[in-house]
Amino acid sequence: ASSGGHEVNITVNGETITRSIIVLPKDFGTVDVEPEPDASDAANTQFRNAVWGLYEAPAREKMWQGGFVNPVESYTTLVDYGQVRVVNGRQSSRSNSTKLYTIPGEPCRALANGVVVLAAELALTGNTVVIDHGCGMRSYLYGLQALSVSAGQTVEKGQAVGVADRRQPGDVLPLSLIHISEPTRLRCIS
C-alpha cells in the first residue's frame, strides 16, 4: 500500500470491524547484483504452470502458531525484500524475495506449520518447495539440492524440507514469503 492513512475492513465469522492504519514510507535501499541469465521459454512456461496457480488458490485455515523461523540456521542476507537491484550500474527491479547466502548441504526447514503444495524440480528455480501455512500465507523455497518432502505432506515448523544447494557461486537460497489476500478483506487474523 502507498504510505499514508488507510481504512482496513476485517471480517471474521461474519463480523466486520473497520480499523484505521498508517503506512509509513520506507527506503529499502539498493543492492548490486550480477545479471541473471535469460531463462528459456520452456522454463518460464513450466514455472508459470506449476507456481502461478498457487497465487490464486483459496486460503486454508491457519496452521501456524507464533513467529516463523528462518529456513536455514547459518546465512547472510544478500538481497532483501524490497531492495532495488542494481545491475551493471543501472537500477533494475525491486526484489520481491530474499536471497540468502547459505552453507551447502545444510538442511532447509519449514518456516512454520503447513501443507506442502509443491515439491518439484523446475528448470527455472531448481528443486522447489512451496508450503501453504494457511490464511493465505505461503513460503516459496527455490534452488534446493534435494527435496525431503512431497506435495500433500503436512510439515511442522523447523522440519527439514530439503537441503541447501551449491548450484551457483555464492550458495544462494532464494526465499519468498507471500501473503495472498483480497485487497480490502483479510482472510483471517493471527
GROMACS .gro file of C-alpha atoms in nm:
model
  190
    1ALA     CA    1   0.000   0.000   0.000
    2SER     CA    2   0.108   0.355  -0.051
    3SER     CA    3   0.222   0.549   0.253
    4GLY     CA    4  -0.044   0.738   0.447
    5GLY     CA    5  -0.373   0.654   0.617
    6HIS     CA    6  -0.586   0.358   0.512
    7GLU     CA    7  -0.912   0.205   0.631
    8VAL     CA    8  -0.899  -0.175   0.668
    9ASN     CA    9  -1.210  -0.391   0.695
   10ILE     CA   10  -1.157  -0.720   0.878
   11THR     CA   11  -1.423  -0.991   0.861
   12VAL     CA   12  -1.411  -1.292   1.091
   13ASN     CA   13  -1.702  -1.535   1.133
   14GLY     CA   14  -1.941  -1.290   0.968
   15GLU     CA   15  -1.847  -0.994   1.189
   16THR     CA   16  -1.676  -0.698   1.023
   17ILE     CA   17  -1.470  -0.436   1.202
   18THR     CA   18  -1.301  -0.135   1.047
   19ARG     CA   19  -0.966  -0.006   1.165
   20SER     CA   20  -0.753   0.284   1.053
   21ILE     CA   21  -0.387   0.216   0.990
   22ILE     CA   22  -0.097   0.437   0.887
   23VAL     CA   23   0.158   0.301   0.642
   24LEU     CA   24   0.495   0.470   0.693
   25PRO     CA   25   0.727   0.530   0.397
   26LYS     CA   26   1.039   0.314   0.389
   27ASP     CA   27   1.351   0.331   0.177
   28PHE     CA   28   1.464  -0.029   0.126
   29GLY     CA   29   1.789   0.082  -0.036
   30THR     CA   30   1.973  -0.071  -0.329
   31VAL     CA   31   2.192  -0.375  -0.378
   32ASP     CA   32   2.444  -0.455  -0.653
   33VAL     CA   33   2.371  -0.789  -0.818
   34GLU     CA   34   2.504  -0.989  -1.108
   35PRO     CA   35   2.283  -1.011  -1.417
   36GLU     CA   36   2.068  -1.323  -1.418
   37PRO     CA   37   2.093  -1.549  -1.723
   38ASP     CA   38   1.799  -1.544  -1.961
   39ALA     CA   39   1.553  -1.827  -1.900
   40SER     CA   40   1.415  -2.035  -2.184
   41ASP     CA   41   1.051  -2.006  -2.287
   42ALA     CA   42   1.003  -2.368  -2.180
   43ALA     CA   43   1.142  -2.298  -1.831
   44ASN     CA   44   0.921  -1.991  -1.791
   45THR     CA   45   0.613  -2.184  -1.907
   46GLN     CA   46   0.687  -2.474  -1.669
   47PHE     CA   47   0.723  -2.229  -1.377
   48ARG     CA   48   0.402  -2.047  -1.471
   49ASN     CA   49   0.211  -2.376  -1.491
   50ALA     CA   50   0.347  -2.507  -1.160
   51VAL     CA   51   0.352  -2.191  -0.946
   52TRP     CA   52   0.123  -1.918  -1.073
   53GLY     CA   53  -0.194  -2.114  -0.995
   54LEU     CA   54  -0.086  -2.122  -0.630
   55TYR     CA   55  -0.122  -1.742  -0.615
   56GLU     CA   56  -0.495  -1.782  -0.682
   57ALA     CA   57  -0.557  -2.091  -0.465
   58PRO     CA   58  -0.811  -2.038  -0.188
   59ALA     CA   59  -0.676  -1.981   0.161
   60ARG     CA   60  -0.688  -2.274   0.401
   61GLU     CA   61  -0.731  -2.248   0.776
   62LYS     CA   62  -0.440  -2.104   0.975
   63MET     CA   63  -0.189  -2.376   1.064
   64TRP     CA   64   0.089  -2.183   1.242
   65GLN     CA   65   0.137  -2.052   1.593
   66GLY     CA   66   0.379  -1.775   1.689
   67GLY     CA   67   0.654  -1.648   1.463
   68PHE     CA   68   0.811  -1.806   1.157
   69VAL     CA   69   1.168  -1.942   1.166
   70ASN     CA   70   1.445  -1.882   0.914
   71PRO     CA   71   1.475  -2.165   0.661
   72VAL     CA   72   1.843  -2.225   0.746
   73GLU     CA   73   2.049  -2.187   1.064
   74SER     CA   74   2.354  -2.016   0.911
   75TYR     CA   75   2.310  -1.748   0.648
   76THR     CA   76   2.390  -1.397   0.536
   77THR     CA   77   2.127  -1.190   0.356
   78LEU     CA   78   2.249  -1.099   0.006
   79VAL     CA   79   1.935  -0.939  -0.132
   80ASP     CA   80   1.650  -0.838   0.096
   81TYR     CA   81   1.285  -0.797   0.013
   82GLY     CA   82   1.212  -0.450  -0.125
   83GLN     CA   83   1.567  -0.357  -0.221
   84VAL     CA   84   1.616  -0.210  -0.568
   85ARG     CA   85   1.856  -0.428  -0.764
   86VAL     CA   86   2.141  -0.254  -0.945
   87VAL     CA   87   2.277  -0.449  -1.242
   88ASN     CA   88   2.590  -0.322  -1.418
   89GLY     CA   89   2.545   0.020  -1.256
   90ARG     CA   90   2.181   0.058  -1.365
   91GLN     CA   91   1.880   0.036  -1.137
   92SER     CA   92   1.660  -0.261  -1.215
   93SER     CA   93   1.350  -0.404  -1.048
   94ARG     CA   94   1.261  -0.412  -0.679
   95SER     CA   95   1.325  -0.750  -0.514
   96ASN     CA   96   1.010  -0.944  -0.426
   97SER     CA   97   1.205  -1.208  -0.234
   98THR     CA   98   1.504  -1.253  -0.006
   99LYS     CA   99   1.822  -1.428  -0.119
  100LEU     CA  100   2.033  -1.591   0.149
  101TYR     CA  101   2.397  -1.697   0.129
  102THR     CA  102   2.393  -2.044   0.285
  103ILE     CA  103   2.619  -2.335   0.370
  104PRO     CA  104   2.587  -2.612   0.108
  105GLY     CA  105   2.430  -2.928   0.245
  106GLU     CA  106   2.264  -2.754   0.539
  107PRO     CA  107   1.904  -2.865   0.599
  108CYS     CA  108   1.642  -2.621   0.475
  109ARG     CA  109   1.346  -2.602   0.714
  110ALA     CA  110   0.974  -2.526   0.702
  111LEU     CA  111   0.924  -2.169   0.822
  112ALA     CA  112   0.606  -2.271   1.007
  113ASN     CA  113   0.346  -2.549   1.018
  114GLY     CA  114   0.172  -2.606   0.686
  115VAL     CA  115   0.096  -2.829   0.392
  116VAL     CA  116   0.341  -2.878   0.105
  117VAL     CA  117   0.154  -2.775  -0.211
  118LEU     CA  118   0.452  -2.811  -0.445
  119ALA     CA  119   0.772  -3.015  -0.421
  120ALA     CA  120   0.930  -3.047  -0.764
  121GLU     CA  121   1.234  -2.975  -0.974
  122LEU     CA  122   1.166  -2.686  -1.208
  123ALA     CA  123   1.401  -2.576  -1.485
  124LEU     CA  124   1.380  -2.210  -1.376
  125THR     CA  125   1.418  -2.249  -0.997
  126GLY     CA  126   1.565  -2.597  -0.944
  127ASN     CA  127   1.425  -2.807  -0.661
  128THR     CA  128   1.136  -2.600  -0.531
  129VAL     CA  129   0.916  -2.633  -0.221
  130VAL     CA  130   0.602  -2.428  -0.162
  131ILE     CA  131   0.431  -2.456   0.176
  132ASP     CA  132   0.080  -2.326   0.243
  133HIS     CA  133   0.069  -2.210   0.606
  134GLY     CA  134  -0.296  -2.106   0.596
  135CYS     CA  135  -0.468  -1.767   0.595
  136GLY     CA  136  -0.320  -1.701   0.251
  137MET     CA  137   0.041  -1.721   0.377
  138ARG     CA  138   0.276  -1.932   0.165
  139SER     CA  139   0.653  -1.976   0.166
  140TYR     CA  140   0.846  -2.046  -0.153
  141LEU     CA  141   1.192  -2.206  -0.128
  142TYR     CA  142   1.394  -2.232  -0.450
  143GLY     CA  143   1.723  -2.385  -0.562
  144LEU     CA  144   1.744  -2.674  -0.315
  145GLN     CA  145   2.000  -2.951  -0.366
  146ALA     CA  146   1.750  -3.218  -0.267
  147LEU     CA  147   1.388  -3.244  -0.156
  148SER     CA  148   1.280  -3.436   0.154
  149VAL     CA  149   0.904  -3.372   0.130
  150SER     CA  150   0.631  -3.432  -0.125
  151ALA     CA  151   0.316  -3.247  -0.228
  152GLY     CA  152   0.028  -3.305   0.012
  153GLN     CA  153   0.254  -3.370   0.310
  154THR     CA  154   0.189  -3.183   0.636
  155VAL     CA  155   0.504  -3.027   0.786
  156GLU     CA  156   0.586  -2.872   1.122
  157LYS     CA  157   0.784  -2.556   1.190
  158GLY     CA  158   1.155  -2.635   1.170
  159GLN     CA  159   1.110  -2.969   0.989
  160ALA     CA  160   1.362  -3.032   0.711
  161VAL     CA  161   1.204  -2.995   0.367
  162GLY     CA  162   1.523  -3.012   0.162
  163VAL     CA  163   1.895  -2.938   0.153
  164ALA     CA  164   2.064  -2.608   0.064
  165ASP     CA  165   2.240  -2.631  -0.273
  166ARG     CA  166   2.560  -2.515  -0.433
  167ARG     CA  167   2.420  -2.477  -0.784
  168GLN     CA  168   2.585  -2.143  -0.841
  169PRO     CA  169   2.866  -1.943  -0.683
  170GLY     CA  170   2.751  -1.796  -0.354
  171ASP     CA  171   2.531  -2.085  -0.238
  172VAL     CA  172   2.219  -1.871  -0.271
  173LEU     CA  173   1.881  -1.981  -0.132
  174PRO     CA  174   1.604  -1.763  -0.277
  175LEU     CA  175   1.313  -1.736  -0.034
  176SER     CA  176   0.974  -1.574  -0.083
  177LEU     CA  177   0.708  -1.540   0.183
  178ILE     CA  178   0.389  -1.428   0.016
  179HIS     CA  179   0.056  -1.331   0.165
  180ILE     CA  180  -0.229  -1.375  -0.080
  181SER     CA  181  -0.539  -1.177   0.015
  182GLU     CA  182  -0.817  -0.979  -0.139
  183PRO     CA  183  -0.728  -0.608  -0.148
  184THR     CA  184  -0.957  -0.496   0.135
  185ARG     CA  185  -1.053  -0.817   0.310
  186LEU     CA  186  -0.807  -1.017   0.521
  187ARG     CA  187  -0.887  -1.388   0.523
  188CYS     CA  188  -0.806  -1.442   0.888
  189ILE     CA  189  -0.637  -1.285   1.187
  190SER     CA  190  -0.328  -1.430   1.352
   0.00000   0.00000   0.00000
